[in-house]
C-alpha angles and dihedrals in degrees: 000000000000108000101207097056090044092052089047091054092048092050091047091052091049090049092051091048091051091048090052091050093049092046091056092048095046096046096040095050121347106214099191137038112270132217140201115227106200123206126213108264136197139206149129132282088270102041135029126199121199143151146174144166137264113222142165105268114259122175110233121200113231111250121247131206092241098046114140121237093257091057091052090048092053092046093052092046091053091051095046091048093056116153107226124203109228122213093007117166117234132184124206122200131192115173105310094339122102131183127183127203141166126237122237126244091282095052095255120136133187128188143165130218120205102210101201094200108057114253127230118251117269137056118330127197118229118191116226126198130183110230099178145053100028124189113230111259094001123124114254111272112244136169142170121239119200119215127193125224107186117225123252087245091069108116097186143349132238124225112190138178117225112206112074089355104066099008130021111254105149094220089178088068105051095187093051090045091053092046092051092048093049096046099047144056139192091287099047099041111088131201123239111277113283096005096118094052092043095053092045089053092050090048092052095042128203094301094045122239094045092132094215104189120242121209123191111209113184142155091228111122122262087241087077095051096109096045090049094049088047089052093051091049095047092048093049094243117155114273112246143145117290117214108196137163134256115257108238149103093304090068089064103034105034108062092177093054090088092062094041091051094052094044091049092051093047091050089052092052093045090049092051093052107032093166096052128089122211145218112217119208126187143129140257095239098094132354107317094113091052093045094048092045088056090050091052092049090052097040110020093161094053100060124077097182144337119224118193119191109221108233100143112076093192108122089216090060091049089053092048092051091046090054091050090047091054090055092047091050089059085067088053092250117126117228111191127190100209134188097214149353092272091065090054092048093052093051093045092049092049089051091051096244097117132028115271091235089058089074090068090048090055090048091051092046090050092053091048093050092048090062097042120108114254137199118256119238092198138001094263098051125087093210143005094255137058119223113249113257114270093230117074133169120221 
């Protein structure tokens, strides 16, 4: 008998039993105030897609730039130890339209609203209300979800990974990744040099004001949704939907779940915008090149380019990515293994996807980030990131 799958099944059964116990307790007699945590949604003028999570209310202290490591550790622990409300009933309202849904066993809910009258482009507010369970004496839990309808001027969309693509996480070294996560917050984590200016340029497009939508698809857990959205806002990155993963036993015992999650999310985005092509951005640390190559094979006409940030200095990994890139190029889609954001900006400007002057903005942003103070991941490191390797295959 293979031990790892067996352990995974045992953990999954224990998790389901615990969810069932908590569901009975929450629905029979909620002991604490509850909250709805809405996620940024997306859609079209005719149909909106959104979601969120129902949790036991926990007050979270806002992070500060000078927070000590122990404060960050406590904050992360409180988020990872969230107490979800399984099978909660939620109602969404937009104008005179209402839709009701029920959360899953982890408190997550997803719903769609058919708008009838087409909506204008931009962000739309959808009111959320918790219908059940209700804590005795507590005010009804409400929230506001914001949903993006891209403008007709959008020429393409961007689908980007987060860890080791936008911000340094070192997912290949789990201990270092954990240390960096526990010692930092949205203020002290920094993006890779030039990322903010690059993504703003892609969002604006070559003509400026195109409003090209940006989607962040990551295997980070939903528990980190608020810190990640805070990070994007503080770093001036374009606002866009985050599509994360549930934190549970499958993250430890299903190694292929990372790829399945990303492919499922990309298919959902592609299906929502059938007339839009996309730029895919990831890194060489885990499986982004393989995932994006599979996307190109399935949808060769939907992908403009694939950019892979080089974070793994192993020559064997460079060779593997180069082989994938050769296969992708047969579909007439460039896949570039790049050392930094400036290399992406140059290629995108040459292709006519961003304004030529945006290249200098990325260069300036890169210089500024290189001199900015950074959080240490361990006592022996000077900063919380590693510079990308100088060598890169294209």
